[in-house]
mmCIF file of C-alpha atoms and ligand atoms in Angstrom:
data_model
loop_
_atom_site.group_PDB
_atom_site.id
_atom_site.type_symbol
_atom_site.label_atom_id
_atom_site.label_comp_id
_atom_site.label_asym_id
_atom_site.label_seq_id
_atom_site.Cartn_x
_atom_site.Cartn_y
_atom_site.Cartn_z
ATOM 1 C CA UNK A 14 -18.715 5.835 -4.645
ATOM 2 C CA UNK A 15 -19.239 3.142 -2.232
ATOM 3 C CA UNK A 16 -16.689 3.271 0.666
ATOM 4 C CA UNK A 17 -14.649 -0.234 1.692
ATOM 5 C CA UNK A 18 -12.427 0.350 4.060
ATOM 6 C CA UNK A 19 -12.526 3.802 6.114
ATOM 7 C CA UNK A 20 -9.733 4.213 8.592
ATOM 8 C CA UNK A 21 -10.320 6.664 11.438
ATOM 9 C CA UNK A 22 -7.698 8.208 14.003
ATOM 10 C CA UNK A 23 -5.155 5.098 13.013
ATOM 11 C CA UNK A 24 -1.983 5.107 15.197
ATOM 12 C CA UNK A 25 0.843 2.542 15.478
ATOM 13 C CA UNK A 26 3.318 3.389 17.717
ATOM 14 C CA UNK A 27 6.041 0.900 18.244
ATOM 15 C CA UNK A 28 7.535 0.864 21.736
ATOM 16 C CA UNK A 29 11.129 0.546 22.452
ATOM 17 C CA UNK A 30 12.525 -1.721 24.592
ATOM 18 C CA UNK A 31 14.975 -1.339 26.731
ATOM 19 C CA UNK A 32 17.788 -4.210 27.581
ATOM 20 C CA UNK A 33 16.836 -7.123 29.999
ATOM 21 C CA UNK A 34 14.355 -5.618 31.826
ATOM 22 C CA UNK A 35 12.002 -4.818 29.380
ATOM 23 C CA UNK A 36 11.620 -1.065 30.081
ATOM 24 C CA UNK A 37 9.983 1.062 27.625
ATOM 25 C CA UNK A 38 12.662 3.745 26.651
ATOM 26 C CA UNK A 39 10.803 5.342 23.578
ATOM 27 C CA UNK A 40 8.542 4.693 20.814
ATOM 28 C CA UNK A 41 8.870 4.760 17.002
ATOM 29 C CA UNK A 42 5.621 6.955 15.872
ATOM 30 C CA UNK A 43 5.288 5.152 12.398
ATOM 31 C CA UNK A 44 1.532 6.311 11.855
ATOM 32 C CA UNK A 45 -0.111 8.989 13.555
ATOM 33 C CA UNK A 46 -3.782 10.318 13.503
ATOM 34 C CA UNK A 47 -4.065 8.442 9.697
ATOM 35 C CA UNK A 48 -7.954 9.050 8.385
ATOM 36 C CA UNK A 49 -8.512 7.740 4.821
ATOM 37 C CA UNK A 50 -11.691 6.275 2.753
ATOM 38 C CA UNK A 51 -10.486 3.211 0.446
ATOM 39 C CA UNK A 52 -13.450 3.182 -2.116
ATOM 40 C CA UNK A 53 -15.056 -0.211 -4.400
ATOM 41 C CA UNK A 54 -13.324 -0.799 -7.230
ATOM 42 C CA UNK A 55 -10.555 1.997 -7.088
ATOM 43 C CA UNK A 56 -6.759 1.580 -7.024
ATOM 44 C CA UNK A 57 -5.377 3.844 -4.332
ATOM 45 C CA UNK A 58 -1.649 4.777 -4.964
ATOM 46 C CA UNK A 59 -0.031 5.792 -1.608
ATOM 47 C CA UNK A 60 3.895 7.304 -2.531
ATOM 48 C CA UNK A 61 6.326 8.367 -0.032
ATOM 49 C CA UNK A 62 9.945 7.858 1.060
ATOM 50 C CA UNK A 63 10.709 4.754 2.732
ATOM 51 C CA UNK A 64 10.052 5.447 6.444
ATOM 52 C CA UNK A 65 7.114 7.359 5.884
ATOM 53 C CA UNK A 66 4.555 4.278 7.242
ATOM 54 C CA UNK A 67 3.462 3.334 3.650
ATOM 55 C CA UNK A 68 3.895 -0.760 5.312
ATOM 56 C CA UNK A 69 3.004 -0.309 7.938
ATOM 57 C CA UNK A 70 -0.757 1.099 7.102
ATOM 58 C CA UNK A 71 -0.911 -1.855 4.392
ATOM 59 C CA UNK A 72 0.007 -4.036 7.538
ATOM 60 C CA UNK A 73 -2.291 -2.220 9.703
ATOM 61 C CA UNK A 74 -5.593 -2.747 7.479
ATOM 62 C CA UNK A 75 -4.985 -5.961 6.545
ATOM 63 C CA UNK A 76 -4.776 -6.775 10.589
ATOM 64 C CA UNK A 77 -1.467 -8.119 10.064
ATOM 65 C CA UNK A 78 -0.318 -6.005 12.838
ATOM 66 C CA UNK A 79 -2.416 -4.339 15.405
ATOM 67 C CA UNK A 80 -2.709 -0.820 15.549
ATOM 68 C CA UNK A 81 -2.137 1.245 18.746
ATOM 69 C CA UNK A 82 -5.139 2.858 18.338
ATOM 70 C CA UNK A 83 -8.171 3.699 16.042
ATOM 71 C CA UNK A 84 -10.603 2.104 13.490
ATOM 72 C CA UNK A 85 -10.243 0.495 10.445
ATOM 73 C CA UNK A 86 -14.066 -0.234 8.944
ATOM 74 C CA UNK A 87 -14.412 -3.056 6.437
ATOM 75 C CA UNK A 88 -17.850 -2.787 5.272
ATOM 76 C CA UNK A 89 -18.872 -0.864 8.074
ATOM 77 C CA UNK A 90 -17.324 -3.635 10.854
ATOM 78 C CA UNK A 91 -14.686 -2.645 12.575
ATOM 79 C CA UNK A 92 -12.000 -5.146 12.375
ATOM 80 C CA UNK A 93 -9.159 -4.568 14.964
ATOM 81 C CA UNK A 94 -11.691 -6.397 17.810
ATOM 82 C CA UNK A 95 -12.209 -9.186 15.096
ATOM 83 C CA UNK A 96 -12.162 -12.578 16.957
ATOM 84 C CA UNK A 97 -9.865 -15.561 14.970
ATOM 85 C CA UNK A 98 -12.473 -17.369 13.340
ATOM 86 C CA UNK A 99 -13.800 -13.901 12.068
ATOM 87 C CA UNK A 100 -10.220 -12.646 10.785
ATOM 88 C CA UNK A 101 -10.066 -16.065 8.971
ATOM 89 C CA UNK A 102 -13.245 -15.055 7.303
ATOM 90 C CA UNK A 103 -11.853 -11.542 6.273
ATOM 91 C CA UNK A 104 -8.380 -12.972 4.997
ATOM 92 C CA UNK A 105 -10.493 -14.672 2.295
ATOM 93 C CA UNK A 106 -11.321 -10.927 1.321
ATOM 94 C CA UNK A 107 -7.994 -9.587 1.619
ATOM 95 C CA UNK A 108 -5.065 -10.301 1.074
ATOM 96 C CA UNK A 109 -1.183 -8.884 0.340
ATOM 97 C CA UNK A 110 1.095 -9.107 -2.528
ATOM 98 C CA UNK A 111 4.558 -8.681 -1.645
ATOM 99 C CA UNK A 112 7.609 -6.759 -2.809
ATOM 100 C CA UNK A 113 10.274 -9.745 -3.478
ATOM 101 C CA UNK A 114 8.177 -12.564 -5.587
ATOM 102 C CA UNK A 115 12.178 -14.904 -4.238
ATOM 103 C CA UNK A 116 11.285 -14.798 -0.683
ATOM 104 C CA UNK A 117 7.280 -14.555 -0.917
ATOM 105 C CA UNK A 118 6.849 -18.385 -2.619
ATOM 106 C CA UNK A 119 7.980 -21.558 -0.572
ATOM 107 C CA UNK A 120 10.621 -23.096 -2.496
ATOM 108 C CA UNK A 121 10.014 -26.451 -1.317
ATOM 109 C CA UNK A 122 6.383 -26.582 -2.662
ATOM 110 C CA UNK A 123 5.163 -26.564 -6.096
ATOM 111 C CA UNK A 124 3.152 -24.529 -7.515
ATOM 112 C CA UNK A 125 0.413 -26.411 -7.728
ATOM 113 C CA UNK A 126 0.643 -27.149 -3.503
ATOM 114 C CA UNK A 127 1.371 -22.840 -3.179
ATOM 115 C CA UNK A 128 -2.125 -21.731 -4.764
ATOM 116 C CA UNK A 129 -3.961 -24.782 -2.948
ATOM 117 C CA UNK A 130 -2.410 -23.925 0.280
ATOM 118 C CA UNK A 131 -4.988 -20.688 0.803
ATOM 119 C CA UNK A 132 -7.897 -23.522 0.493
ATOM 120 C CA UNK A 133 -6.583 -25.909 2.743
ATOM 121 C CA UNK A 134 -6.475 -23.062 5.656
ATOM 122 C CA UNK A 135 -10.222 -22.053 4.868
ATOM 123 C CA UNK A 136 -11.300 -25.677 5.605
ATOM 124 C CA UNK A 137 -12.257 -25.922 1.373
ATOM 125 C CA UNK A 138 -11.539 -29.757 0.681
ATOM 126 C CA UNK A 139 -13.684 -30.029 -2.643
ATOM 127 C CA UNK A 140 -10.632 -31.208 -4.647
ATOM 128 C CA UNK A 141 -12.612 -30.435 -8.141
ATOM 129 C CA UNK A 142 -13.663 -27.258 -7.174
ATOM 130 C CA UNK A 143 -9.745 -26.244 -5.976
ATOM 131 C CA UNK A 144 -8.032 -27.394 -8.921
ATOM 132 C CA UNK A 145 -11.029 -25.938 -11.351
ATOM 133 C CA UNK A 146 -10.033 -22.635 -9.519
ATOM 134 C CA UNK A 147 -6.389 -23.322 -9.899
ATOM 135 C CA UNK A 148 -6.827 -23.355 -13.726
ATOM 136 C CA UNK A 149 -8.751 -20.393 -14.229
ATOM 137 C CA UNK A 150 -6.611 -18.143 -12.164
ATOM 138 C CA UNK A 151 -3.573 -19.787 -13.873
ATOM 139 C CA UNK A 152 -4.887 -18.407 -17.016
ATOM 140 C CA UNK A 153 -6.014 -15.067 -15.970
ATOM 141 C CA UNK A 154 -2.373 -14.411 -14.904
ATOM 142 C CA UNK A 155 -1.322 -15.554 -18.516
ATOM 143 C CA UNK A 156 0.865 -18.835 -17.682
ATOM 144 C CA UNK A 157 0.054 -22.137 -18.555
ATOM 145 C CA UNK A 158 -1.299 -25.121 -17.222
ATOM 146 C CA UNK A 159 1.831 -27.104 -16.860
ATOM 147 C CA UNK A 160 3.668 -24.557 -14.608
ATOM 148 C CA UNK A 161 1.527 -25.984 -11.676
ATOM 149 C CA UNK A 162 3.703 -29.418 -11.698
ATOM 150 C CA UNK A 163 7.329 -26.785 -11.158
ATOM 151 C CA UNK A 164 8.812 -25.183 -8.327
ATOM 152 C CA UNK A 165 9.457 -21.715 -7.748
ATOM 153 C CA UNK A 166 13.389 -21.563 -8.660
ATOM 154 C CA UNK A 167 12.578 -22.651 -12.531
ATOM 155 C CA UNK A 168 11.054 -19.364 -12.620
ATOM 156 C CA UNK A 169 12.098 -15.316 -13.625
ATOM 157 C CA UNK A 170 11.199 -12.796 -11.216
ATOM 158 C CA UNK A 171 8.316 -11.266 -13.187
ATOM 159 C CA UNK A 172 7.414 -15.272 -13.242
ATOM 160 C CA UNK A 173 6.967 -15.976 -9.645
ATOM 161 C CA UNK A 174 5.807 -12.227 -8.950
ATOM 162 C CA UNK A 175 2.547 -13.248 -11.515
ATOM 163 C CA UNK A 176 2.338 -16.679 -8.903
ATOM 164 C CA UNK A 177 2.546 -14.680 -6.021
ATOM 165 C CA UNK A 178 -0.702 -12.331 -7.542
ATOM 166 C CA UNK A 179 -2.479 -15.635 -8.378
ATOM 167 C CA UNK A 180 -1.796 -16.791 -4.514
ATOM 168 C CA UNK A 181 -3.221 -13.334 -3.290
ATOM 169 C CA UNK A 182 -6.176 -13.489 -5.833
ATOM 170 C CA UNK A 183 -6.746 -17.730 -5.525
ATOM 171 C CA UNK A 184 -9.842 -17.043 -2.618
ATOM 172 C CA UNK A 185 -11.492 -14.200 -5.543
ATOM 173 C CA UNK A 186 -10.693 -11.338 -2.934
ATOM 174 C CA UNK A 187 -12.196 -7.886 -2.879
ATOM 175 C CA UNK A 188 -9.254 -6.208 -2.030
ATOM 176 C CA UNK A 189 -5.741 -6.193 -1.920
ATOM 177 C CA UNK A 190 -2.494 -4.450 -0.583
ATOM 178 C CA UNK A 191 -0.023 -4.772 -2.950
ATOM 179 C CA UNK A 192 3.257 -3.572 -1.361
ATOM 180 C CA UNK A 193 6.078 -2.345 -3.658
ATOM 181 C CA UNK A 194 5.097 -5.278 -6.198
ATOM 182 C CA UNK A 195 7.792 -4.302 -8.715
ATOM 183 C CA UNK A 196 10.456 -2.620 -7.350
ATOM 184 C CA UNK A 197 12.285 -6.659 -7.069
ATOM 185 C CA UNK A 198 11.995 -6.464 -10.804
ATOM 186 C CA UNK A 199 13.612 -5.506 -14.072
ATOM 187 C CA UNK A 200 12.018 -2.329 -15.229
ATOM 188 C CA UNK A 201 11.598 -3.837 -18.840
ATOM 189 C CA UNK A 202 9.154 -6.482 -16.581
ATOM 190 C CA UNK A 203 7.849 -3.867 -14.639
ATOM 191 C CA UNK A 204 5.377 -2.292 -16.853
ATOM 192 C CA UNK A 205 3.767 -6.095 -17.644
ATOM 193 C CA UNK A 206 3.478 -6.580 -14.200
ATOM 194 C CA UNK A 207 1.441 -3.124 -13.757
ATOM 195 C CA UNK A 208 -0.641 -4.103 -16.602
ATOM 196 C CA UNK A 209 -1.704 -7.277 -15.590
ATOM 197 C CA UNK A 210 -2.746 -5.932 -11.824
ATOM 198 C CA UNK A 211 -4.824 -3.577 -13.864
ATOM 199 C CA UNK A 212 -6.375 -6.028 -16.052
ATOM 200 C CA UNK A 213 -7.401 -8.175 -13.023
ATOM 201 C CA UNK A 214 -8.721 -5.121 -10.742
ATOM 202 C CA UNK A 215 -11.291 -4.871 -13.963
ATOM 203 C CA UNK A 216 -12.210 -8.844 -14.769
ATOM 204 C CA UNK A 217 -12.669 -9.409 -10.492
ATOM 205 C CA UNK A 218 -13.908 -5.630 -9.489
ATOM 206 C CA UNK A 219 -11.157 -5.137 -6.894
ATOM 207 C CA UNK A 220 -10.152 -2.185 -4.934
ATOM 208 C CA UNK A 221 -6.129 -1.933 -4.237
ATOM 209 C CA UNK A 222 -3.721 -0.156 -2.101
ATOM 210 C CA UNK A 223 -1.134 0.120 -4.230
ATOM 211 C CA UNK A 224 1.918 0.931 -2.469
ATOM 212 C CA UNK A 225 5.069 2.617 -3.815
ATOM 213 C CA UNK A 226 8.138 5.161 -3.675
ATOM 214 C CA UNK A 227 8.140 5.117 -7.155
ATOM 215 C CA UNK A 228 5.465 8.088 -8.966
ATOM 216 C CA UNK A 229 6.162 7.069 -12.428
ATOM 217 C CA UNK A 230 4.251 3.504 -11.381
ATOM 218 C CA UNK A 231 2.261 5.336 -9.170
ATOM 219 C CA UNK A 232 0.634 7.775 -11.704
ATOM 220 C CA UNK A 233 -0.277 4.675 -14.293
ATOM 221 C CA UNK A 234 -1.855 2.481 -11.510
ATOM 222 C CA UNK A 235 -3.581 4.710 -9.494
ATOM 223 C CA UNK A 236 -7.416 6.443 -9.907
ATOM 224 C CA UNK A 237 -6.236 8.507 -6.426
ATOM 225 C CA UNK A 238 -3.040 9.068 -5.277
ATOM 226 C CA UNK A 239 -2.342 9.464 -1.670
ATOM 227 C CA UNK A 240 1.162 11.215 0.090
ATOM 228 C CA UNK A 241 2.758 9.904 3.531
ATOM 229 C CA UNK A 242 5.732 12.241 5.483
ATOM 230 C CA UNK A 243 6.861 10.744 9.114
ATOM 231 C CA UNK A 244 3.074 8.895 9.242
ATOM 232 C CA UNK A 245 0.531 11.295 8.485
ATOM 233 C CA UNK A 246 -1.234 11.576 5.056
ATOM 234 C CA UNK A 247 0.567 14.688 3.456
ATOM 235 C CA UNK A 248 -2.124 15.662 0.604
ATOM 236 C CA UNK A 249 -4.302 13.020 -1.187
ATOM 237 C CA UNK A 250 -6.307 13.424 -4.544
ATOM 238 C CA UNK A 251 -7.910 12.193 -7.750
ATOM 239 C CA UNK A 252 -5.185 11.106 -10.087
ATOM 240 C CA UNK A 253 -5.801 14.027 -12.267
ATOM 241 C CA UNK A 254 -5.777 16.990 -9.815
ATOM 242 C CA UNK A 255 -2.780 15.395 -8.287
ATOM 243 C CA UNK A 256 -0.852 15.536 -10.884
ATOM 244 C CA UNK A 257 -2.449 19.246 -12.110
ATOM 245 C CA UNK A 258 -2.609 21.119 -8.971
ATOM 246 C CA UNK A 259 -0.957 19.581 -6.309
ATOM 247 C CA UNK A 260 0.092 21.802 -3.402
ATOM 248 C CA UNK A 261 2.245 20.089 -0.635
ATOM 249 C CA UNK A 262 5.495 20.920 -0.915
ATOM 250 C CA UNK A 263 6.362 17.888 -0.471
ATOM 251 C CA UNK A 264 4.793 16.107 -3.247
ATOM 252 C CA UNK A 265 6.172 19.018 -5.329
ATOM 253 C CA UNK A 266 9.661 17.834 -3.958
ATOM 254 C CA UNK A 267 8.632 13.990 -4.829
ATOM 255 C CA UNK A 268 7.651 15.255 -8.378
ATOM 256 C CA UNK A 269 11.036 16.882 -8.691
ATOM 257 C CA UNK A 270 12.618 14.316 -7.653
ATOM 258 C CA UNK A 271 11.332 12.116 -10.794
ATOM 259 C CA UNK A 272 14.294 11.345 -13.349
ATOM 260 C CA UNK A 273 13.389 13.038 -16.477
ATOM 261 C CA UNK A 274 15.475 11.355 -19.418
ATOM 262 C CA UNK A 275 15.241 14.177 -21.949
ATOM 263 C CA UNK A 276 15.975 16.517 -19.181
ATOM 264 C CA UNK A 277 18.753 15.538 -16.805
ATOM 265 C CA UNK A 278 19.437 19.013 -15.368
ATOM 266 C CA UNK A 279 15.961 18.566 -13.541
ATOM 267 C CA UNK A 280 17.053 15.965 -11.765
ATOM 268 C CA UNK A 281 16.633 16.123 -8.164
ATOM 269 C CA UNK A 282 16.394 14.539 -4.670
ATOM 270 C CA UNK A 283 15.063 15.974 -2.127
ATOM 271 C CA UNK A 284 16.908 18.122 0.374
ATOM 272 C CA UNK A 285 18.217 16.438 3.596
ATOM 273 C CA UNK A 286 16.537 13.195 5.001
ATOM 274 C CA UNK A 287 13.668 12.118 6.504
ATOM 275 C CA UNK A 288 13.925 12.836 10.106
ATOM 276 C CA UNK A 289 13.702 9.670 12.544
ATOM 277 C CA UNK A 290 10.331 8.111 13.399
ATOM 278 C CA UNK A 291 11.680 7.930 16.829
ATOM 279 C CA UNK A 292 12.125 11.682 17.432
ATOM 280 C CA UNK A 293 9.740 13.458 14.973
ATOM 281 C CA UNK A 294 9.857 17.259 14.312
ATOM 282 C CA UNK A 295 7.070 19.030 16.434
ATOM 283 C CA UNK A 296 4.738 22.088 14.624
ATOM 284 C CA UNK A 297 4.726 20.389 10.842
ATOM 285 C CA UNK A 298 6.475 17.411 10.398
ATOM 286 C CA UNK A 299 7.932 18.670 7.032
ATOM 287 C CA UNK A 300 9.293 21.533 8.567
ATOM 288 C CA UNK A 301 12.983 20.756 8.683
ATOM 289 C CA UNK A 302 13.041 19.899 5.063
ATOM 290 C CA UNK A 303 10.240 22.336 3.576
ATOM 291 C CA UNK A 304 11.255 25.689 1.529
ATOM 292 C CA UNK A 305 8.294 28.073 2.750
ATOM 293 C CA UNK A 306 8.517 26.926 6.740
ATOM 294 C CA UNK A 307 7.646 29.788 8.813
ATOM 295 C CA UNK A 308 7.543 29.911 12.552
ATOM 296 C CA UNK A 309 4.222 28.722 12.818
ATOM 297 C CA UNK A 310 4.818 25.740 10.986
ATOM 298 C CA UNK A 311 7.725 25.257 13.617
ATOM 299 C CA UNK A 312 5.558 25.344 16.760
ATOM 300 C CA UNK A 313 2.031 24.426 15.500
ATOM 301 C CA UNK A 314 0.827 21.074 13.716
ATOM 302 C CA UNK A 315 -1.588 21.704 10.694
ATOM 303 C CA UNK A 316 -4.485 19.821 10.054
ATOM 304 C CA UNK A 317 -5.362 18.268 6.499
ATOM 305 C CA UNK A 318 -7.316 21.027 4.841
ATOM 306 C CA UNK A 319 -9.982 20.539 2.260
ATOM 307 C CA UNK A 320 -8.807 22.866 -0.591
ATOM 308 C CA UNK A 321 -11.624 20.763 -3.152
ATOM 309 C CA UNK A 322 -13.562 18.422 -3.330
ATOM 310 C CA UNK A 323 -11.707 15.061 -2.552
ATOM 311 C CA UNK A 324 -8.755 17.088 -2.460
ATOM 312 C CA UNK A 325 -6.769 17.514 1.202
ATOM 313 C CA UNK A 326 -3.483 19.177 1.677
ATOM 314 C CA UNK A 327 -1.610 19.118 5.375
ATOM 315 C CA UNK A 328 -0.021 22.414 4.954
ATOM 316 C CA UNK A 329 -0.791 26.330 6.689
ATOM 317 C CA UNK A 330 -0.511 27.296 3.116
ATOM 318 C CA UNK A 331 -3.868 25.446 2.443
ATOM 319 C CA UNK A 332 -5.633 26.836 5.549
ATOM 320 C CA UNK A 333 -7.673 28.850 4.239
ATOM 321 C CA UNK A 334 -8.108 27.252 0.614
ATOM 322 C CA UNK A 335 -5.935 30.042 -1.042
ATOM 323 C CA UNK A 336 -2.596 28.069 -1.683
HETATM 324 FE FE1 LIG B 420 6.074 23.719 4.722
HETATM 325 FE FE2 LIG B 420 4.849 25.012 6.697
HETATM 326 FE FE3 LIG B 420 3.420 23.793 4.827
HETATM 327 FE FE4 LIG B 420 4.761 22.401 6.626
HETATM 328 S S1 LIG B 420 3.048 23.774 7.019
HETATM 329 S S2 LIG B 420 4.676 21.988 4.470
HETATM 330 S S3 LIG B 420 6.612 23.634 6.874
HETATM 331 S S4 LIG B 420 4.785 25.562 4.540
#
C-alpha cells in the first residue's frame, strides 16, 4: 500500500478572542496530536459526533485552513509551508465535496460556467479541451448533455449534489474530502449518491476521506474506518476488523447508537454529551462519558495502542494488547 497523505503530530487550536482588544482568553482544541496514513486508492471513513474535528482535519489537509502545528505529507512534500503558486498546483489534486449541494453551486452561473470555472483559475484556456472534459465528466456522473445550458435551482438535491462531485472531480483529482456528502439529502437518494462516489473512486483511482456521523454510510463506503472523540483519533481499522472486533468503547457506544428497524429496543444514544472543545477532560478524553473509566484514565492520557496489525485503539484497556 502506497501512502498519500501521512499526517504527523496535527494540531489546530483555535484561539479565543477576547472583546476590543484582541486578547487571547482561551482556545478551542479541535485537533490534537492527530497521526494518520491516507493510502492510494482507498476510501477512508472517519465517524464521530459532530464536534469531534471530523471538518476540521478535512479542512486541515486540504490546506484550507492552517494547522497550529504539525505535518501533513502529500507525496512525501510537506504542504503547510506550500508557497501560492504551489497550493494552486496541489488544488488541481485535491479537492472537497461539500455537505449542502443548495449552498455549494453559484446560483447565478450555469452549469456549464460552474465546471469551467476550476479551468479558468488554473490558467487552462484551450476551449476544446474544457468543454471535451465537460462532457465526459457530465456522463460519468450519469446526467446529460443538455443540463450544462441550466442553472442550479432547476435541479433536486441528489441533482446538484452529482454537479457539485463533477466540480470536485472536473481537474481528474487524486484525492478528495468529501464532507458529510449526503446527510442534505433524502435517504431514498442517499444510497445513489454513495454508489456513484464508489463507481468513480474505481474508473479515476482515487483515494477519499469520506467524512460522516452516520456508520450505516460509513460501513458501505469505507475500505478503513477511522474514530474521532474531542480531536484525537479514538481507534482506526480495516473495514472488516472494525466492524468484528472493535474495542473503544466509544465506537461500541457509536455502534449502539445505530437504529436497528427490526429491533427498536436496541436503540440507543449515547450517554451525556460531548464535553466542550474549549475545556476538554484531562487523563482520557472519553472519560466522563465511558462505562469502564478508572482513576487512571481520569489523571493519565493514553496513547493509541497497536492491538494488530493496522489496528490502533486509544484506550488503557488496549495497553497491553489484551482488551
Ligand atoms: Fe474508557 Fe479509560 Fe478506555 Fe478512556 S481509557 S476509553 S475512560 S476505559
Amino acid at each position: 500500500m502506497n501512502t498519500l497523505f501521512k499526517i504527523k503530530n496535527l494540531n489546530m487550536h483555535y484561539p479565543i478572542i477576547d472583546g476590543l482588544m484582541g486578547n487571547i482568553k482561551g482556545y478551542i482544541y479541535a485537533l490534537n496530536d492527530v497521526n494518520i496514513e491516507i493510502y492510494e486508492n482507498e476510501i477512508l471513513g472517519l465517524v464521530g459526533e459532530s464536534g469531534s474535528g471530523k471538518s476540521t482535519l478535512g479542512n486541515c489537509i486540504l490546506k484550507l485552513i492552517t494547522p497550529t502545528s504539525g505535518e501533513i505529507l502529500f507525496n512525501g512534500e510537506n504542504i503547510i509551508n506550500k508557497s501560492k503558486k504551489e497550493l494552486k498546483e496541489f488544488r488541481k489534486d485535491a479537492q472537497l465535496i461539500f455537505q449542502n449541494p443548495y449552498m455549494s453551486l453559484n446560483p447565478r452561473m450555469k452549469i456549464y460556467d460552474t465546471l469551467k470555472e476550476p479551468f479558468i483559475i488554473q490558467g487552462i484556456k484551450n476551449k476544446k479541451e474544457i468543454d471535451e472534459r465537460i462532457k465526459q465528466i457530465i456522463s460519468l456522473i450519469g446526467m446529460k448533455d443538455e443540463v450544462l445550458n441550466r442553472y442550479p435551482h432547476e435541479f433536486s438535491g441528489g441533482q446538484r449534489q452529482r454537479i457539485a462531485i463533477a466540480r470536485a472531480i472536473i481537474l481528474n483529482p487524486k484525492f478528495l474530502v468529501a464532507d458529510e456528502p449526503v446527510s442534505a439529502l433524502d435517504v431514498s437518494i442517499q444510497a445513489q449518491i454513495v454508489n456513484l462516489l464508489i463507481s468513480l473512486k474505481e474508473h479515476l483511482n482515487l483515494t477519499m476521506l469520506f467524512i460522516s456521523h452516520n456508520l450505516s454510510v460509513i460501513k458501505y463506503i469505507s475500505d478503513r474506518i477511522a474514530v474521532m472523540y474531542l480531536g484525537e483519533i479514538a481507534e482506526i481499522a480495516d473495514k472488516e476488523e472494525f466492524f468484528k472486533n472493535h474495542k473503544h468503547p466509544y465506537t461500541q457506544a457509536l455502534l449502539d447508537a445505530v437504529p436497528v428497524i427490526s429491533d427498536k429496543k436496541r436503540e440507543k444514544t449515547i450517554i451525556g454529551d460531548i464535553p466542550s472543545p474549549q475545556n476538554p477532560p484531562k487523563g482520557c478524553k472519553f472519560h466522563t462519558r465511558c462505562p469502564y473509566v478508572t482513576e487512571k484514565c481520569k489523571n493519565q492520557h493514553p496513547e493509541l495502542y497497536e492491538i494488530s496489525p493496522n489496528h490502533k485503539v486509544r484506550c488503557f484497556l488496549c495497553e497491553n494488547k489484551c482488551c
